[in-house]
Amino acid sequence: MSKLQNAIVGGVRAVLSQVPAAWLPGATPDPLIDKRVTLGTQQSRLDGPDKVRGAARFAAEVPMDGLLYAALVHSTIARGRIAALDTAAAEAAPGVALVMTHRNAPKLAVPPPIGLTNLKAAGNNILPVMQDDAIRWNGQTVALVLAETQEQADHGASLVDVRYDVAASRTRFEDGKADARTPDSILIERNRLLKGNAKKALETAAHRVDRLYRTPWQNHNPIEPHAVTVFWEGERLILHDATQGLNATAGSLAKVFGIKEEQVHVSSPFVGGGFGAKALWDHQILAAAAAKLAGRPVRLVLSRSGMHRLIGGRTQTEQRVALAADKDGKLQALLHHGYSVKPLHSACDEQFGLTGRSLYRCESFDIVQHHVDLDVLANTFMRGPGEAVGTFAIESAMDELAHELGMDPVELRLRNLPDRDPVSGAPHSQHDAARAWTMGAERFGWHHRASAAANRNGEWRTGMGCAAGTFPYVRMPGTSVRITIDGNGQATVASAAHEMGMGTATVQRQHAADRLGLPLEMVSVTIGDSSLPFAGFAGGSSQTASLGAAINAASGKLAGELLRLAGNDTPLAGLKAGEVEFAEAGLRKIGDPARHESFISILRRGGRTDISAKGESGPPLEMLKFSMHSTSAIFCEVRVSDVTGEVRVDRLVGAFDCGRILNPKIAASQFRGGMIMGLGMALTEETLFDERSGRIMSASLADYHVPVHLDIPEIEVLWTDIPDPRTPMGARGIGEIGTTGVAAAVANAVFNATGKRVRDLPITLDKLV
Ligand code: MOS
């Protein structure tokens, strides 16, 4: 974003640095950090049984009368115009109801871009959708066929004949680097960071490394493809969608179709994995437009290749990391420069330039990143955006530095851990990376590394590697919940929040039960629908904290409402909200358990069937005053074949310093899933572009390799469980950090095994033979 944004954020930070911490959110540590009953216990997912039985209904499974199925025709050129478009054969094919092209598509506005400044925007690819004959990327939709069955739609799509006037396009990363843009800011941070004299330190230091690292384009492959079932009721648009942004999708579609936000209803109770991919892309817009044109409900399920062509992945990067250190391994300079693809029509930064700002204490910094504009689909966020690729570069370089110093890589990290924010000097809210390193090293048996390096078993050489992971704490403003207590004392928590497999309802039910002094069975959580109280995007590993803050706020208001209703004929008479606490299914005076009245009793006396209160998460000012980052220590053991160059990961340990863990069963699974994505990044995942045409050549799971069960070793997950006193429940987000650091740990283990340094992901066997 802009210089203005830098000035505003800088100004707010400057003010907050003078404001006493006691005035900011989290000033009083959440009592639930210690007073936990169900939080911290192993609870199975509420949605588990329905998913196992096939009873959980996903967007493509909602039954509907009169449904038409959609199939898409994708452009085969990167840039140019549609010269001729013959739809006659498709229209005459059996079962085909309609073919939509730019000639008959309804007039649509451009979707508003997803970002931190507009919580009601979800657009990723900021281009007009099917409004003219222009082609902007290879894979753009040029026609949509509606038919009575999916097979008929697919057949119809195969009959659409398109001719193009091809224009010159830029699809090579190397070509784009020459005039790359240097944005003023990356997310909400200043892009260019110069602190101290890194240039001099790099020239004069006793030890230094200076290397280029490359990571490829990658595509999201959630188990559930992008899907939408959509219909119009007059001017009301109703979508069953797979989305991580219910209200943002509704708000964006309202803008696109020129209707009011309240006229769009989005339902998404279950999402089969999102990882950043499931915001607003062309397919929801196309399906809604086609439903309008046809006057019938439409279902659009992207094929796996359709996902690769229409849903932007993680951009490729080229990163230079230079490190300087004194003879004791103390860091004197950290230089991190690099390029990623961000077309002008993309809304998402790949913020790798932020990674090195929190990991290590260092005398000087020189950091900047550049955006390469190509004629390709907009890139987007993919689990751990920025940090996933940033830690590969920095943590590989740290390993190279340790080697150069002749120092143990764990020791090198321990010597450089920061005791405050390395750049701003702001205090940490909580930070104990040292504990994570110690715990992880012990569990892994890191001290065996020296002898293991010489290990050889036939053709297999063994090696061990480690790396740090990191991810910031994020809490979103504007996320709200309503808590209702009924006449039976049963509580319901409602919010337009998202369930993409991370256990949202399960964990917030634990939270609300502890917050309201209720047993688990007395609490239910309703999420997954845009008509519920507004919630922000489930991204940036922020949803648990945002909902947590909203539940906390709502419970405070609920106490006030209950006291008002209780009146004077109650043991609670005369008390203010600050003087009572939730306990034993009711309210009681703090420090005087005799003054208690139950919810049921209060409601009965007040002649009410229920009582409710709404609360909102509020501005996350603590994020601007404190340095709030989670960290991890990842350890990996690999075998590499001398004969084929194959890499087998035998062991993987992750030790995480991520605040309090709320549900160990779900958290372990969340961390493991993240680490498996890290293994994919390390060893197999790579989108192959034909750089002459910008065409993705690997648009299937046969060509784009995600790890399968046989690739995955035993994965051990540990955590420090040290609460962050500034966050709801003492917890920080854990959705993305698992992916960070893993690729470097694998690459470093491969180096330890073979002496070969692979700086270009993925580490395929051709790079090792
Ligand atoms: Mo995440 S990549 O913010 O869904």
Short mmCIF file of N, CA, C and O in Angstrom, two decimals, residues 358-433:
data_model
loop_
_atom_site.label_atom_id
_atom_site.label_comp_id
_atom_site.label_asym_id
_atom_site.label_seq_id
_atom_site.Cartn_x
_atom_site.Cartn_y
_atom_site.Cartn_z
N SER A 358 11.76 -10.31 13.03
CA SER A 358 11.44 -10.70 14.41
C SER A 358 12.27 -11.88 14.91
O SER A 358 12.34 -12.13 16.10
N LEU A 359 12.92 -12.61 14.01
CA LEU A 359 13.55 -13.88 14.41
C LEU A 359 14.77 -13.70 15.31
O LEU A 359 14.92 -14.41 16.30
N TYR A 360 15.67 -12.78 14.93
CA TYR A 360 16.95 -12.70 15.63
C TYR A 360 17.32 -11.26 15.97
O TYR A 360 17.02 -10.33 15.21
N ARG A 361 18.01 -11.14 17.08
CA ARG A 361 18.65 -9.88 17.43
C ARG A 361 19.76 -9.65 16.41
O ARG A 361 20.47 -10.59 16.03
N CYS A 362 19.90 -8.42 15.94
CA CYS A 362 20.92 -8.17 14.93
C CYS A 362 21.26 -6.68 14.93
O CYS A 362 20.39 -5.85 15.16
N GLU A 363 22.53 -6.39 14.68
CA GLU A 363 22.96 -4.99 14.75
C GLU A 363 22.41 -4.15 13.59
O GLU A 363 22.17 -2.97 13.74
N SER A 364 22.29 -4.77 12.43
CA SER A 364 21.83 -3.98 11.29
C SER A 364 20.93 -4.81 10.38
O SER A 364 21.05 -6.04 10.32
N PHE A 365 20.02 -4.11 9.72
CA PHE A 365 19.08 -4.75 8.81
C PHE A 365 19.07 -4.00 7.46
O PHE A 365 19.17 -2.78 7.44
N ASP A 366 18.91 -4.76 6.41
CA ASP A 366 18.72 -4.18 5.08
C ASP A 366 17.72 -5.07 4.37
O ASP A 366 18.06 -6.14 3.88
N ILE A 367 16.45 -4.63 4.37
CA ILE A 367 15.38 -5.50 3.87
C ILE A 367 14.50 -4.73 2.88
O ILE A 367 14.11 -3.59 3.14
N VAL A 368 14.21 -5.37 1.77
CA VAL A 368 13.26 -4.79 0.81
C VAL A 368 12.78 -5.90 -0.12
O VAL A 368 13.50 -6.85 -0.39
N GLN A 369 11.54 -5.80 -0.55
CA GLN A 369 11.07 -6.76 -1.55
C GLN A 369 10.40 -6.05 -2.71
O GLN A 369 9.90 -4.93 -2.57
N HIS A 370 10.44 -6.71 -3.86
CA HIS A 370 9.95 -6.13 -5.10
C HIS A 370 8.86 -6.99 -5.71
O HIS A 370 8.89 -8.22 -5.57
N HIS A 371 7.93 -6.34 -6.41
CA HIS A 371 6.83 -7.06 -7.04
C HIS A 371 7.02 -7.14 -8.55
O HIS A 371 7.19 -6.12 -9.21
N VAL A 372 6.95 -8.34 -9.04
CA VAL A 372 7.08 -8.58 -10.47
C VAL A 372 5.67 -8.65 -11.07
O VAL A 372 4.83 -9.42 -10.59
N ASP A 373 5.43 -7.84 -12.09
CA ASP A 373 4.11 -7.81 -12.72
C ASP A 373 4.13 -8.71 -13.95
O ASP A 373 4.88 -8.46 -14.89
N LEU A 374 3.35 -9.76 -13.94
CA LEU A 374 3.27 -10.66 -15.10
C LEU A 374 1.82 -10.80 -15.55
O LEU A 374 0.89 -10.52 -14.79
N ASP A 375 1.65 -11.27 -16.78
CA ASP A 375 0.30 -11.55 -17.29
C ASP A 375 -0.10 -12.94 -16.85
O ASP A 375 -0.20 -13.89 -17.65
N VAL A 376 -0.31 -13.07 -15.55
CA VAL A 376 -0.75 -14.34 -14.99
C VAL A 376 -1.91 -14.06 -14.02
O VAL A 376 -2.19 -12.92 -13.69
N LEU A 377 -2.54 -15.12 -13.61
CA LEU A 377 -3.60 -15.03 -12.62
C LEU A 377 -3.05 -14.40 -11.35
O LEU A 377 -1.88 -14.62 -10.98
N ALA A 378 -3.87 -13.62 -10.66
CA ALA A 378 -3.46 -13.02 -9.40
C ALA A 378 -2.99 -14.11 -8.43
O ALA A 378 -3.64 -15.13 -8.27
N ASN A 379 -1.84 -13.85 -7.81
CA ASN A 379 -1.39 -14.75 -6.74
C ASN A 379 -2.24 -14.51 -5.50
O ASN A 379 -2.97 -13.52 -5.40
N THR A 380 -2.15 -15.38 -4.55
CA THR A 380 -2.89 -15.16 -3.31
C THR A 380 -2.15 -15.74 -2.12
O THR A 380 -1.06 -16.30 -2.24
N PHE A 381 -2.78 -15.58 -0.94
CA PHE A 381 -2.19 -16.13 0.28
C PHE A 381 -2.30 -17.64 0.28
O PHE A 381 -3.31 -18.20 -0.12
N MET A 382 -1.27 -18.30 0.73
CA MET A 382 -1.30 -19.75 0.93
C MET A 382 -0.60 -20.02 2.25
O MET A 382 0.49 -19.50 2.50
N ARG A 383 -1.22 -20.78 3.05
CA ARG A 383 -0.79 -21.10 4.43
C ARG A 383 0.62 -20.61 4.80
O ARG A 383 1.61 -21.06 4.23
N GLY A 384 0.66 -19.68 5.72
CA GLY A 384 1.93 -19.09 6.12
C GLY A 384 2.53 -18.20 5.05
O GLY A 384 3.74 -18.20 4.83
N PRO A 385 1.68 -17.39 4.33
CA PRO A 385 2.25 -16.55 3.27
C PRO A 385 3.36 -15.68 3.84
O PRO A 385 3.26 -15.22 4.97
N GLY A 386 4.40 -15.45 3.07
CA GLY A 386 5.53 -14.67 3.58
C GLY A 386 6.47 -15.54 4.39
O GLY A 386 7.55 -15.90 3.92
N GLU A 387 6.04 -15.95 5.56
CA GLU A 387 6.91 -16.70 6.46
C GLU A 387 7.26 -18.09 5.92
O GLU A 387 8.36 -18.59 6.19
N ALA A 388 6.35 -18.73 5.19
CA ALA A 388 6.67 -20.08 4.70
C ALA A 388 7.88 -20.03 3.76
O ALA A 388 8.81 -20.84 3.89
N VAL A 389 7.88 -19.08 2.84
CA VAL A 389 9.02 -18.97 1.93
C VAL A 389 10.18 -18.19 2.56
O VAL A 389 11.35 -18.49 2.32
N GLY A 390 9.84 -17.20 3.37
CA GLY A 390 10.87 -16.38 4.03
C GLY A 390 11.74 -17.20 4.96
O GLY A 390 12.97 -17.03 4.98
N THR A 391 11.13 -18.10 5.72
CA THR A 391 11.95 -18.93 6.62
C THR A 391 12.79 -19.91 5.82
O THR A 391 13.87 -20.30 6.28
N PHE A 392 12.33 -20.33 4.64
CA PHE A 392 13.20 -21.21 3.85
C PHE A 392 14.52 -20.51 3.55
O PHE A 392 15.60 -21.07 3.74
N ALA A 393 14.43 -19.25 3.12
CA ALA A 393 15.64 -18.53 2.75
C ALA A 393 16.50 -18.21 3.98
O ALA A 393 17.69 -18.53 4.02
N ILE A 394 15.90 -17.60 4.97
CA ILE A 394 16.69 -17.15 6.13
C ILE A 394 17.24 -18.33 6.92
O ILE A 394 18.41 -18.33 7.34
N GLU A 395 16.42 -19.35 7.11
CA GLU A 395 16.87 -20.48 7.94
C GLU A 395 17.82 -21.41 7.19
O GLU A 395 18.60 -22.12 7.81
N SER A 396 17.77 -21.40 5.87
CA SER A 396 18.83 -22.08 5.12
C SER A 396 20.14 -21.31 5.29
O SER A 396 21.21 -21.89 5.51
N ALA A 397 20.03 -19.98 5.19
CA ALA A 397 21.24 -19.15 5.33
C ALA A 397 21.84 -19.28 6.73
O ALA A 397 23.07 -19.28 6.89
N MET A 398 21.00 -19.37 7.74
CA MET A 398 21.52 -19.55 9.11
C MET A 398 22.30 -20.86 9.21
O MET A 398 23.33 -20.94 9.88
N ASP A 399 21.80 -21.88 8.54
CA ASP A 399 22.51 -23.17 8.54
C ASP A 399 23.86 -23.04 7.82
O ASP A 399 24.87 -23.61 8.24
N GLU A 400 23.85 -22.27 6.73
CA GLU A 400 25.10 -22.05 5.99
C GLU A 400 26.09 -21.27 6.85
O GLU A 400 27.30 -21.53 6.83
N LEU A 401 25.57 -20.33 7.62
CA LEU A 401 26.43 -19.54 8.50
C LEU A 401 27.01 -20.42 9.61
O LEU A 401 28.21 -20.33 9.94
N ALA A 402 26.17 -21.28 10.18
CA ALA A 402 26.64 -22.18 11.24
C ALA A 402 27.77 -23.07 10.70
O ALA A 402 28.79 -23.29 11.36
N HIS A 403 27.59 -23.55 9.47
CA HIS A 403 28.60 -24.38 8.84
C HIS A 403 29.90 -23.61 8.67
O HIS A 403 30.99 -24.09 8.98
N GLU A 404 29.76 -22.38 8.19
CA GLU A 404 30.92 -21.50 7.97
C GLU A 404 31.65 -21.20 9.29
O GLU A 404 32.87 -21.13 9.34
N LEU A 405 30.86 -21.05 10.36
CA LEU A 405 31.44 -20.78 11.67
C LEU A 405 31.97 -22.03 12.35
O LEU A 405 32.68 -21.95 13.36
N GLY A 406 31.58 -23.20 11.83
CA GLY A 406 31.90 -24.44 12.53
C GLY A 406 31.15 -24.55 13.85
O GLY A 406 31.66 -25.08 14.84
N MET A 407 29.94 -24.02 13.87
CA MET A 407 29.16 -23.97 15.11
C MET A 407 27.90 -24.82 14.97
O MET A 407 27.36 -24.96 13.88
N ASP A 408 27.47 -25.40 16.06
CA ASP A 408 26.22 -26.16 16.05
C ASP A 408 25.07 -25.21 15.68
O ASP A 408 24.95 -24.13 16.26
N PRO A 409 24.23 -25.62 14.73
CA PRO A 409 23.16 -24.72 14.26
C PRO A 409 22.18 -24.34 15.36
O PRO A 409 21.63 -23.23 15.32
N VAL A 410 21.93 -25.22 16.31
CA VAL A 410 21.02 -24.85 17.41
C VAL A 410 21.69 -23.78 18.27
O VAL A 410 21.08 -22.77 18.64
N GLU A 411 22.97 -23.99 18.54
CA GLU A 411 23.72 -23.03 19.35
C GLU A 411 23.72 -21.64 18.69
O GLU A 411 23.55 -20.62 19.35
N LEU A 412 23.91 -21.62 17.37
CA LEU A 412 23.91 -20.33 16.66
C LEU A 412 22.59 -19.58 16.87
O LEU A 412 22.57 -18.38 17.11
N ARG A 413 21.48 -20.33 16.79
CA ARG A 413 20.18 -19.67 17.00
C ARG A 413 20.05 -19.18 18.44
O ARG A 413 19.62 -18.06 18.68
N LEU A 414 20.41 -20.03 19.38
CA LEU A 414 20.26 -19.65 20.79
C LEU A 414 21.06 -18.37 21.11
O LEU A 414 20.63 -17.54 21.90
N ARG A 415 22.21 -18.24 20.47
CA ARG A 415 23.04 -17.06 20.74
C ARG A 415 22.44 -15.77 20.20
O ARG A 415 22.90 -14.68 20.56
N ASN A 416 21.47 -15.91 19.29
CA ASN A 416 20.95 -14.71 18.63
C ASN A 416 19.47 -14.43 18.92
O ASN A 416 18.87 -13.57 18.27
N LEU A 417 18.89 -15.17 19.85
CA LEU A 417 17.47 -14.94 20.12
C LEU A 417 17.26 -13.54 20.72
O LEU A 417 18.06 -13.08 21.53
N PRO A 418 16.19 -12.89 20.31
CA PRO A 418 15.96 -11.51 20.74
C PRO A 418 15.27 -11.46 22.11
O PRO A 418 14.51 -12.36 22.46
N ASP A 419 15.53 -10.40 22.87
CA ASP A 419 14.80 -10.21 24.13
C ASP A 419 13.77 -9.08 24.00
O ASP A 419 13.11 -8.72 24.96
N ARG A 420 13.67 -8.51 22.83
CA ARG A 420 12.65 -7.51 22.50
C ARG A 420 12.57 -7.49 20.98
O ARG A 420 13.31 -8.20 20.32
N ASP A 421 11.68 -6.67 20.44
CA ASP A 421 11.58 -6.63 18.99
C ASP A 421 12.89 -6.13 18.40
O ASP A 421 13.37 -5.06 18.75
N PRO A 422 13.50 -6.92 17.52
CA PRO A 422 14.82 -6.57 17.02
C PRO A 422 14.86 -5.26 16.22
O PRO A 422 15.90 -4.62 16.16
N VAL A 423 13.74 -4.87 15.65
CA VAL A 423 13.73 -3.67 14.82
C VAL A 423 13.21 -2.47 15.61
O VAL A 423 13.87 -1.43 15.69
N SER A 424 12.04 -2.59 16.22
CA SER A 424 11.42 -1.43 16.87
C SER A 424 11.83 -1.30 18.33
O SER A 424 11.66 -0.24 18.92
N GLY A 425 12.33 -2.37 18.92
CA GLY A 425 12.64 -2.32 20.34
C GLY A 425 11.42 -2.50 21.23
O GLY A 425 11.53 -2.47 22.46
N ALA A 426 10.24 -2.70 20.63
CA ALA A 426 9.02 -2.90 21.43
C ALA A 426 9.16 -4.17 22.26
O ALA A 426 9.80 -5.13 21.83
N PRO A 427 8.55 -4.18 23.46
CA PRO A 427 8.63 -5.39 24.27
C PRO A 427 7.82 -6.54 23.64
O PRO A 427 6.82 -6.30 22.97
N HIS A 428 8.26 -7.75 23.87
CA HIS A 428 7.43 -8.91 23.49
C HIS A 428 6.25 -9.01 24.45
O HIS A 428 6.39 -8.72 25.64
N SER A 429 5.12 -9.48 23.92
CA SER A 429 4.01 -9.79 24.83
C SER A 429 4.36 -11.08 25.57
O SER A 429 4.12 -11.23 26.75
N GLN A 430 4.95 -12.00 24.87
CA GLN A 430 5.47 -13.25 25.42
C GLN A 430 6.36 -13.83 24.34
O GLN A 430 6.04 -13.77 23.17
N HIS A 431 7.49 -14.40 24.73
CA HIS A 431 8.42 -14.93 23.73
C HIS A 431 9.38 -15.86 24.43
O HIS A 431 10.14 -15.42 25.29
N ASP A 432 9.32 -17.13 24.12
CA ASP A 432 10.29 -18.04 24.71
C ASP A 432 10.75 -19.07 23.68
O ASP A 432 10.53 -20.28 23.82
N ALA A 433 11.37 -18.54 22.62
CA ALA A 433 11.88 -19.43 21.57
C ALA A 433 12.95 -20.36 22.14
O ALA A 433 13.08 -21.51 21.70
#
